[in-house]
Coordinates of C-alpha atoms in Angstrom, one line a residue:
M1 CA -5.0 7.2 40.0
S2 CA -6.2 5.9 43.4
Q3 CA -4.0 4.2 46.0
D4 CA -6.1 1.1 45.7
Q5 CA -5.2 0.6 42.0
V6 CA -1.4 1.0 42.3
A7 CA 0.5 0.5 45.6
R8 CA 2.6 3.5 46.7
P9 CA 6.2 2.9 45.7
S10 CA 7.5 3.8 49.1
A11 CA 5.3 1.1 50.7
R12 CA 7.1 -1.7 49.0
W13 CA 10.7 -3.0 48.8
S14 CA 12.6 -1.8 45.8
L15 CA 14.2 -4.3 43.4
R16 CA 17.5 -3.0 44.5
R17 CA 16.7 -3.9 48.1
W18 CA 15.4 -7.3 47.0
W19 CA 18.6 -7.8 45.1
V20 CA 20.9 -6.8 47.9
A21 CA 19.0 -9.0 50.4
S22 CA 19.2 -12.0 48.1
S23 CA 22.8 -11.4 47.3
V24 CA 23.7 -11.1 51.1
L25 CA 21.8 -14.3 51.8
L26 CA 23.5 -16.1 49.0
V27 CA 26.9 -14.9 50.0
L28 CA 26.3 -16.0 53.6
V29 CA 25.2 -19.5 52.4
L30 CA 28.2 -19.7 50.1
L31 CA 30.5 -18.6 52.9
G32 CA 29.0 -21.1 55.3
S33 CA 29.2 -23.8 52.7
M34 CA 32.9 -23.0 52.0
I35 CA 33.8 -23.0 55.7
S36 CA 32.0 -26.4 56.2
V37 CA 33.6 -28.0 53.2
G38 CA 37.0 -26.5 54.0
W39 CA 36.8 -27.8 57.6
A40 CA 35.8 -31.3 56.3
I41 CA 38.6 -31.3 53.8
A42 CA 41.1 -30.2 56.4
D43 CA 39.9 -32.9 58.8
L44 CA 40.2 -35.5 56.0
T45 CA 43.7 -34.2 55.2
R46 CA 44.7 -34.4 58.9
S47 CA 43.4 -38.0 59.2
R48 CA 45.2 -39.1 56.0
T49 CA 48.4 -37.4 57.1
R50 CA 48.3 -39.1 60.5
L51 CA 47.7 -42.5 59.0
L52 CA 50.0 -42.4 56.0
D53 CA 52.8 -40.1 57.1
T54 CA 53.0 -40.9 60.8
I55 CA 51.5 -44.2 62.0
G56 CA 52.2 -46.1 58.8
P57 CA 55.9 -45.5 58.7
A58 CA 56.1 -46.1 62.5
V59 CA 54.5 -49.5 62.1
V60 CA 56.8 -50.5 59.2
S61 CA 59.9 -49.2 61.1
T62 CA 58.9 -51.1 64.2
Q63 CA 58.8 -54.3 62.1
Q64 CA 62.2 -53.4 60.7
L65 CA 63.5 -52.9 64.2
G66 CA 62.3 -56.3 65.2
T67 CA 64.0 -57.9 62.2
A68 CA 67.2 -56.0 62.9
L69 CA 67.2 -57.4 66.6
I70 CA 66.6 -60.9 65.3
N71 CA 69.6 -60.5 63.0
Q72 CA 71.7 -59.3 65.9
E73 CA 70.7 -62.3 68.0
T74 CA 71.4 -64.7 65.1
G75 CA 74.8 -63.2 64.5
V76 CA 75.8 -63.5 68.2
R77 CA 74.7 -67.2 68.3
G78 CA 76.6 -68.0 65.0
Y79 CA 79.7 -66.4 66.2
T80 CA 79.6 -68.2 69.5
L81 CA 79.2 -71.6 67.8
S82 CA 81.8 -71.0 65.0
G83 CA 84.2 -68.5 66.4
L84 CA 84.5 -67.0 63.0
E85 CA 84.5 -63.2 62.6
E86 CA 82.3 -63.2 59.5
F87 CA 79.4 -64.5 61.6
L88 CA 79.4 -61.1 63.4
T89 CA 78.4 -59.3 60.2
P90 CA 74.6 -59.8 60.7
Y91 CA 75.1 -58.5 64.3
S92 CA 76.9 -55.3 63.1
A93 CA 74.4 -54.7 60.3
G94 CA 71.5 -55.3 62.7
V95 CA 72.8 -52.7 65.1
A96 CA 72.9 -50.1 62.3
D97 CA 69.5 -51.1 60.9
A98 CA 68.0 -51.0 64.4
A99 CA 69.3 -47.5 64.9
R100 CA 67.8 -46.3 61.6
A101 CA 64.4 -48.0 62.3
R102 CA 64.4 -46.6 65.9
A103 CA 65.0 -43.0 64.5
V104 CA 62.0 -43.3 62.2
V105 CA 59.8 -44.5 65.0
A106 CA 61.1 -41.7 67.3
A107 CA 60.1 -39.1 64.6
A108 CA 56.5 -40.0 65.2
Q109 CA 56.7 -38.9 68.9
S110 CA 55.3 -35.4 68.1
E111 CA 52.0 -37.0 66.9
L112 CA 52.1 -40.0 69.2
P113 CA 53.4 -38.8 72.6
W114 CA 53.0 -42.2 74.2
L115 CA 55.9 -43.5 72.0
V116 CA 58.3 -41.8 74.4
G117 CA 57.7 -44.2 77.2
Q118 CA 57.3 -47.3 74.9
L119 CA 60.6 -46.5 73.1
D120 CA 62.3 -46.1 76.4
S121 CA 61.1 -49.5 77.5
V122 CA 62.4 -51.1 74.2
D123 CA 65.7 -49.2 74.5
R124 CA 66.2 -50.5 78.1
A125 CA 65.4 -54.0 77.1
I126 CA 67.8 -53.9 74.1
E127 CA 70.6 -52.3 76.2
A128 CA 70.0 -55.0 78.9
W129 CA 70.3 -57.8 76.3
R130 CA 73.4 -56.4 74.8
G131 CA 75.0 -55.6 78.2
V132 CA 74.1 -58.9 79.9
Y133 CA 74.5 -61.3 77.0
A134 CA 75.6 -60.1 73.5
E135 CA 78.6 -58.0 74.3
P136 CA 80.0 -60.5 77.0
V137 CA 79.5 -63.5 74.7
I138 CA 81.4 -61.7 71.9
A139 CA 84.2 -60.7 74.2
A140 CA 84.5 -64.2 75.8
T141 CA 84.5 -65.9 72.4
K142 CA 87.3 -63.6 71.2
A143 CA 89.3 -64.3 74.4
G144 CA 88.7 -68.1 74.2
A145 CA 86.9 -68.0 77.6
P146 CA 83.6 -69.8 78.3
P147 CA 80.6 -67.6 77.3
P148 CA 77.6 -66.8 79.6
T149 CA 74.8 -69.4 79.7
V150 CA 72.3 -69.4 76.8
E151 CA 69.4 -69.2 79.3
A152 CA 70.6 -65.8 80.5
G153 CA 70.6 -64.5 76.9
K154 CA 67.2 -66.0 76.2
Q155 CA 65.7 -64.4 79.2
E156 CA 67.0 -60.9 78.2
F157 CA 65.9 -61.3 74.5
D158 CA 62.4 -62.4 75.6
A159 CA 62.2 -59.1 77.4
V160 CA 63.2 -57.3 74.2
R161 CA 60.5 -59.3 72.3
S162 CA 57.9 -58.4 74.9
A163 CA 58.7 -54.7 74.8
L164 CA 58.7 -54.6 71.0
S165 CA 55.4 -56.6 70.9
T166 CA 53.8 -54.1 73.2
L167 CA 55.0 -51.2 70.9
Q168 CA 53.7 -53.0 67.8
S169 CA 50.4 -53.8 69.4
R170 CA 49.9 -50.1 70.5
L171 CA 50.8 -48.9 67.0
E172 CA 48.3 -51.4 65.3
T173 CA 45.7 -50.1 67.7
D174 CA 46.4 -46.5 66.7
R175 CA 46.5 -47.4 63.0
T176 CA 43.1 -49.0 63.2
A177 CA 41.8 -45.9 65.0
A178 CA 43.4 -43.7 62.3
R179 CA 41.7 -45.7 59.5
A180 CA 38.4 -45.3 61.2
A181 CA 39.0 -41.6 61.6
L182 CA 39.9 -41.3 58.0
N183 CA 36.8 -43.1 56.9
N184 CA 34.7 -40.9 59.2
A185 CA 36.3 -37.7 57.8
A186 CA 35.6 -38.9 54.2
S187 CA 32.0 -39.6 55.2
R188 CA 31.7 -36.2 56.8
L189 CA 33.1 -34.5 53.7
A190 CA 30.6 -36.3 51.5
T191 CA 27.8 -35.5 53.8
T192 CA 28.9 -31.8 54.0
C193 CA 29.0 -31.6 50.2
V194 CA 25.6 -33.1 49.8
I195 CA 24.2 -30.7 52.5
T196 CA 25.9 -27.8 50.9
L197 CA 24.6 -28.6 47.4
G198 CA 21.1 -29.1 48.9
G199 CA 21.3 -25.8 50.7
L200 CA 22.4 -24.0 47.6
L201 CA 19.7 -25.6 45.6
L202 CA 17.2 -24.6 48.2
V203 CA 18.4 -21.0 48.2
V204 CA 18.2 -21.0 44.4
L205 CA 14.7 -22.4 44.5
V206 CA 13.6 -19.9 47.1
G207 CA 15.2 -17.1 45.1
V208 CA 13.4 -18.2 41.9
G209 CA 10.2 -18.4 43.9
L210 CA 10.6 -15.0 45.3
M211 CA 11.6 -13.6 42.0
T212 CA 8.6 -15.2 40.3
T213 CA 6.2 -13.9 43.0
S214 CA 7.7 -10.5 43.5
V215 CA 8.9 -9.6 40.0
V216 CA 7.9 -11.9 37.2
R217 CA 4.2 -12.1 38.1
P218 CA 3.8 -8.4 38.7
L219 CA 5.6 -7.7 35.4
S220 CA 3.4 -10.3 33.6
R221 CA 0.3 -8.7 35.1
L222 CA 1.5 -5.2 34.1
T223 CA 2.2 -6.6 30.6
D224 CA -1.3 -7.9 30.3
E225 CA -2.7 -4.6 31.5
V226 CA -0.6 -2.6 29.1
R227 CA -1.4 -4.9 26.2
Q228 CA -5.1 -4.5 26.9
V229 CA -4.7 -0.8 26.7
A230 CA -2.6 -1.1 23.6
D231 CA -5.3 -3.2 21.9
G232 CA -7.6 -0.2 22.1
D233 CA -9.3 -0.4 25.5
F234 CA -8.1 3.0 26.7
A235 CA -10.8 3.1 29.4
H236 CA -9.2 0.1 31.2
P237 CA -7.2 1.3 34.2
V238 CA -3.7 -0.1 34.7
T239 CA -3.5 -1.8 38.1
V240 CA -0.3 -3.5 39.4
R241 CA 1.3 -4.4 42.6
G242 CA 4.9 -5.4 43.2
P243 CA 8.3 -3.9 44.0
R244 CA 8.7 -0.2 44.1
E245 CA 10.1 0.1 40.5
I246 CA 7.3 -2.0 39.1
A247 CA 4.7 -0.1 41.0
S248 CA 6.2 3.2 39.8
L249 CA 6.3 1.9 36.2
G250 CA 2.6 0.9 36.5
H251 CA 1.8 4.3 37.9
D252 CA 3.7 6.0 35.0
V253 CA 1.8 3.8 32.5
E254 CA -1.5 4.7 34.1
T255 CA -0.6 8.3 34.0
M256 CA 0.4 8.0 30.3
R257 CA -3.0 6.2 29.6
V258 CA -4.9 9.0 31.3
R259 CA -2.9 11.5 29.2
I260 CA -3.6 9.5 26.0
V261 CA -7.3 9.4 26.8
T262 CA -7.3 13.1 27.4
E263 CA -5.4 13.8 24.2
L264 CA -7.6 11.4 22.3
D265 CA -10.7 13.2 23.5
R266 CA -9.1 16.5 22.4
A267 CA -8.1 14.9 19.0
Q268 CA -11.6 13.6 18.5
A269 CA -13.0 17.1 19.3
A270 CA -10.4 18.6 16.9
G271 CA -11.4 16.0 14.3
R272 CA -15.0 17.0 14.7
D273 CA -14.0 20.7 14.3
L274 CA -11.9 19.8 11.3
A275 CA -14.8 17.9 9.7
R276 CA -17.0 20.9 10.3
S277 CA -14.3 23.2 8.9
N278 CA -13.9 20.9 5.8
A279 CA -17.6 21.0 5.3
E280 CA -17.4 24.8 5.4
L281 CA -14.4 24.7 3.0
E282 CA -16.4 22.5 0.7
Q283 CA -19.2 25.1 0.7
F284 CA -16.6 27.8 0.1
A285 CA -15.1 25.8 -2.8
Y286 CA -18.6 25.5 -4.3
V287 CA -19.2 29.2 -3.9
A288 CA -15.8 30.1 -5.3
S289 CA -16.2 27.8 -8.3
H290 CA -19.6 29.1 -9.1
D291 CA -20.8 32.2 -7.4
L292 CA -17.4 34.0 -7.5
Q293 CA -16.4 33.1 -11.0
E294 CA -19.7 34.0 -12.5
P295 CA -19.4 37.8 -11.6
L296 CA -15.8 37.7 -12.9
R297 CA -16.9 36.2 -16.2
K298 CA -19.6 38.9 -16.5
V299 CA -17.1 41.7 -15.7
A300 CA -14.7 40.4 -18.3
S301 CA -17.5 39.9 -20.9
F302 CA -19.1 43.3 -20.4
C303 CA -15.8 45.0 -20.5
Q304 CA -15.0 43.3 -23.8
L305 CA -18.5 44.1 -25.0
L306 CA -18.0 47.7 -24.0
E307 CA -14.7 47.8 -25.9
R308 CA -16.2 46.4 -29.0
R309 CA -19.3 48.6 -29.1
Y310 CA -17.9 51.9 -27.9
G311 CA -14.3 51.4 -28.6
D312 CA -14.3 54.2 -31.3
Q313 CA -15.8 56.6 -28.8
L314 CA -13.2 55.9 -26.1
D315 CA -9.8 57.4 -25.9
E316 CA -6.6 55.4 -25.6
K317 CA -6.6 55.7 -21.8
A318 CA -10.1 54.3 -21.5
G319 CA -9.1 51.3 -23.7
Q320 CA -6.1 50.7 -21.5
Y321 CA -8.3 50.7 -18.4
I322 CA -10.7 48.2 -20.0
G323 CA -7.7 46.0 -20.8
F324 CA -6.5 46.1 -17.2
A325 CA -10.0 45.2 -16.0
V326 CA -10.3 42.2 -18.3
D327 CA -6.8 41.0 -17.5
G328 CA -7.4 41.3 -13.7
A329 CA -10.7 39.3 -14.0
R330 CA -9.0 36.6 -16.0
R331 CA -6.1 36.4 -13.6
M332 CA -8.5 36.2 -10.7
Q333 CA -10.3 33.3 -12.4
V334 CA -6.9 31.5 -12.8
L335 CA -6.1 32.2 -9.2
I336 CA -9.4 30.9 -8.0
N337 CA -9.0 27.7 -10.1
D338 CA -5.5 27.2 -8.7
L339 CA -6.7 27.7 -5.1
L340 CA -9.5 25.2 -5.7
A341 CA -7.1 22.7 -7.1
F342 CA -4.7 23.3 -4.2
S343 CA -7.4 22.8 -1.6
R344 CA -8.7 19.6 -3.1
V345 CA -5.4 17.8 -3.0
G346 CA -5.7 15.0 -0.5
R347 CA -9.4 15.6 0.0
H348 CA -11.0 14.6 -3.3
T349 CA -8.9 11.6 -3.8
G350 CA -9.1 9.4 -6.9
K351 CA -8.1 5.8 -7.2
H352 CA -4.5 5.0 -6.4
A353 CA -2.9 2.6 -8.8
D354 CA 0.5 1.7 -10.3
H355 CA 1.5 4.0 -13.1
D356 CA 4.5 4.3 -15.4
A357 CA 6.2 7.5 -14.4
T358 CA 7.6 7.8 -17.9
A359 CA 4.1 7.9 -19.4
L360 CA 3.0 10.5 -16.8
A361 CA 6.0 12.7 -17.7
E362 CA 5.3 12.3 -21.4
Q363 CA 1.6 13.2 -20.9
A364 CA 2.8 16.4 -19.0
T365 CA 5.0 17.2 -22.0
R366 CA 2.1 16.8 -24.4
N367 CA 0.1 19.1 -22.2
L368 CA 2.8 21.8 -22.7
T369 CA 3.3 21.3 -26.4
E370 CA 2.4 24.8 -27.2
A371 CA 4.7 26.4 -24.6
I372 CA 7.5 24.0 -25.6
T373 CA 7.2 24.9 -29.3
A374 CA 7.0 28.6 -28.6
A375 CA 10.1 28.5 -26.4
E376 CA 12.0 26.1 -28.7
A377 CA 12.5 24.0 -25.6
T378 CA 13.9 20.4 -25.4
V379 CA 12.5 18.0 -22.8
T380 CA 14.5 14.8 -22.2
I381 CA 12.9 12.0 -20.2
D382 CA 15.1 9.1 -19.1
P383 CA 13.4 5.7 -18.3
L384 CA 11.4 6.2 -15.2
P385 CA 10.1 3.6 -12.7
T386 CA 6.5 2.5 -11.9
V387 CA 5.0 4.5 -9.0
H388 CA 1.8 4.1 -7.0
G389 CA -0.5 7.1 -6.8
E390 CA -3.1 9.2 -8.6
A391 CA -2.1 9.8 -12.2
P392 CA -3.7 13.3 -12.6
L393 CA -1.9 14.6 -9.5
L394 CA 1.5 13.1 -10.4
T395 CA 1.1 14.4 -14.0
S396 CA 0.4 17.8 -12.6
V397 CA 3.7 17.7 -10.7
F398 CA 5.7 16.9 -13.8
Q399 CA 3.8 19.5 -15.7
N400 CA 4.4 22.2 -13.1
L401 CA 8.2 21.5 -13.0
I402 CA 8.6 21.2 -16.7
G403 CA 6.6 24.4 -17.2
N404 CA 8.8 26.2 -14.6
G405 CA 11.9 25.1 -16.5
I406 CA 10.4 26.7 -19.7
K407 CA 9.0 29.8 -18.0
F408 CA 12.1 30.8 -16.0
R409 CA 14.6 30.5 -18.8
G410 CA 17.6 32.5 -19.7
S411 CA 18.9 33.6 -23.1
A412 CA 19.6 30.1 -24.3
P413 CA 16.8 27.8 -25.5
P414 CA 15.5 25.9 -22.4
T415 CA 16.3 22.3 -21.8
V416 CA 14.6 20.1 -19.2
T417 CA 15.9 16.6 -18.2
I418 CA 14.0 14.2 -16.0
T419 CA 15.8 11.3 -14.3
A420 CA 15.3 8.9 -11.4
D421 CA 17.6 7.0 -9.0
R422 CA 16.6 4.3 -6.5
D423 CA 17.7 4.4 -2.9
D424 CA 16.5 1.4 -0.9
T425 CA 12.8 2.0 -0.4
T426 CA 12.5 5.3 -2.4
W427 CA 12.8 6.7 -5.9
T428 CA 14.5 10.1 -6.2
F429 CA 13.3 12.0 -9.2
S430 CA 15.3 15.0 -10.6
V431 CA 13.9 17.6 -12.9
T432 CA 16.8 19.7 -14.1
D433 CA 16.7 22.8 -16.4
N434 CA 19.2 25.4 -17.6
G435 CA 17.2 28.4 -16.5
I436 CA 17.9 31.3 -14.2
G437 CA 18.1 29.1 -11.1
I438 CA 17.1 29.7 -7.5
E439 CA 19.4 31.2 -4.9
P440 CA 20.0 28.8 -1.9
Q441 CA 18.5 31.3 0.6
F442 CA 15.2 31.0 -1.3
A443 CA 15.2 27.2 -1.5
D444 CA 12.5 26.8 1.1
R445 CA 10.5 29.9 0.3
V446 CA 9.6 28.9 -3.2
F447 CA 7.4 26.0 -1.8
V448 CA 5.2 28.4 0.2
I449 CA 1.9 29.4 -1.4
F450 CA 1.8 32.8 -3.1
Q451 CA 5.5 33.3 -2.6
R452 CA 7.1 34.8 -5.7
L453 CA 10.8 35.6 -6.3
H454 CA 10.1 37.8 -9.3
A455 CA 7.6 40.6 -10.3
K456 CA 4.4 39.6 -11.9
D457 CA 5.3 41.6 -15.0
S458 CA 8.6 39.6 -15.4
Y459 CA 7.2 36.1 -15.2
P460 CA 3.4 35.2 -15.2
G461 CA 1.9 32.9 -12.6
T462 CA 0.0 32.8 -9.3
G463 CA 2.8 31.6 -7.0
I464 CA 0.9 28.3 -6.3
G465 CA 2.7 25.9 -8.6
L466 CA 5.5 24.7 -6.4
A467 CA 3.3 24.8 -3.3
M468 CA 0.9 22.5 -5.2
C469 CA 3.8 20.1 -6.1
R470 CA 4.9 20.0 -2.5
K471 CA 1.4 19.1 -1.3
I472 CA 0.9 16.4 -4.0
I473 CA 4.3 14.8 -3.2
E474 CA 3.7 14.8 0.5
F475 CA 0.2 13.3 -0.1
H476 CA 2.0 10.4 -1.9
G477 CA 4.4 9.9 1.0
G478 CA 7.4 11.7 -0.4
T479 CA 9.4 14.9 0.0
I480 CA 10.5 17.7 -2.5
W481 CA 13.3 20.1 -2.3
V482 CA 15.6 22.3 -4.3
D483 CA 19.1 20.9 -5.0
T484 CA 21.2 23.9 -3.8
E485 CA 24.4 22.2 -4.9
H486 CA 23.4 22.2 -8.5
T487 CA 24.7 25.1 -10.6
G488 CA 23.8 26.3 -14.1
G489 CA 20.1 26.2 -13.7
T490 CA 17.5 24.7 -11.3
R491 CA 17.2 21.1 -10.1
I492 CA 14.1 20.1 -8.2
R493 CA 14.3 16.7 -6.6
F494 CA 11.4 14.7 -5.0
T495 CA 11.0 11.2 -3.7
L496 CA 8.2 8.6 -4.0
P497 CA 8.0 5.2 -2.3
T498 CA 9.1 2.2 -4.4
I499 CA 7.0 -0.8 -5.4
D500 CA 8.6 -4.0 -4.1
S501 CA 8.1 -6.0 -7.3
E502 CA 9.0 -3.3 -9.8
P503 CA 12.2 -3.7 -11.9
I504 CA 14.8 -1.1 -12.0
P505 CA 14.6 0.8 -15.3
T506 CA 17.6 0.5 -17.7
P507 CA 18.7 3.9 -19.2
T508 CA 18.8 4.0 -22.9
A509 CA 22.1 4.6 -24.6

């Protein structure tokens, strides 16, 4: 095949290389997508943690700190006006609450470093208010001395409010920024997912396109080319391009096509030779059936005539020789007739039809009536199925097998039994006798033409009978063999195809 018809496999990428390249590309895209999505999720998690776990609690705690300071200021004022100790309870509780709230706000310093300075300002303002006003007022009230002026306390507490307001304002600013960062992170995650899905879809589409262009289409073209050849156009060359494996496959198919064409040419030539040989065989059959048998008949006739006219003039030895000549001529005629019948099986075919195998076996039995009566034989025929084939040929099979059962008998009167069993698409026929049997080592030899297991003087025949049966059965699509497991005689088994619509015969009781 030329290089223009099929690309050299080495000049193209192999499917393995395509697969590896596509897999590497897909892995890289998936890896990049996983990194992008993972980074977006991590960014979203950081933004959410900063807002909900750091800034949010700090804002709430700052508000709680302001409430605790107001409670302290209220407690100091109530105690100053009433002088009663229970009015100091809000002050004491406010101090504890302020400490707890301040600790929560201070915990956010790792994420909000600016809190250090702001908390210091708030702490200084609170300490100044307590040192300048709250503690002195409480001490003076307990001692019954006049307390510091209210204006001094108001000035210090206004400083506390101012520092706390600055802290709250800064936290609100950070919370607003954190919310915006959280929204941006969520948007980036959504965008990354959309881009990732789009990229994966693009990779899949590109992969499908490359697979279609590089694999599916070349395979489709190769299929069309092969189908055209399979439909009978053996002269059509198989041309294909594609990956190395497909190109190699196309090259192998083209090589096979060329080999088939070559073998077909040889088969056609052999067919012509066979047709010529069959024509010559037909001519030989004609000669054998006419030109050869005529001299044999004359030899037998003249020998018999010689014996009748001059028998009284011949001695016993001469009469014996004449008998040998007549017997040889007759056996030669039988042999020629058997050979003709053997050669015509499968060539001079009659009409194939459905026949009752029971009727065929019974006809064979009637043909052997004289031999059956002489041997006092018993032939038993079980119900047999309907088979498809040529009635004369199938009758000949039964006749040969029944005749062998009678011919090769022992001391007891011969019995022959014919049965049939179905096995899926075949019928298996069994012809069983109680004769001398066949040794297992000769089970194949008996079906070879002219092969005899006994001397001609012991059992008459030409050695063609079982070979004829084998040829007829194989002509009808079956097989025939000797059942070597059977003892006490001979069992010949053969198969024939079943007819789909035929019923299974019921054995009689």
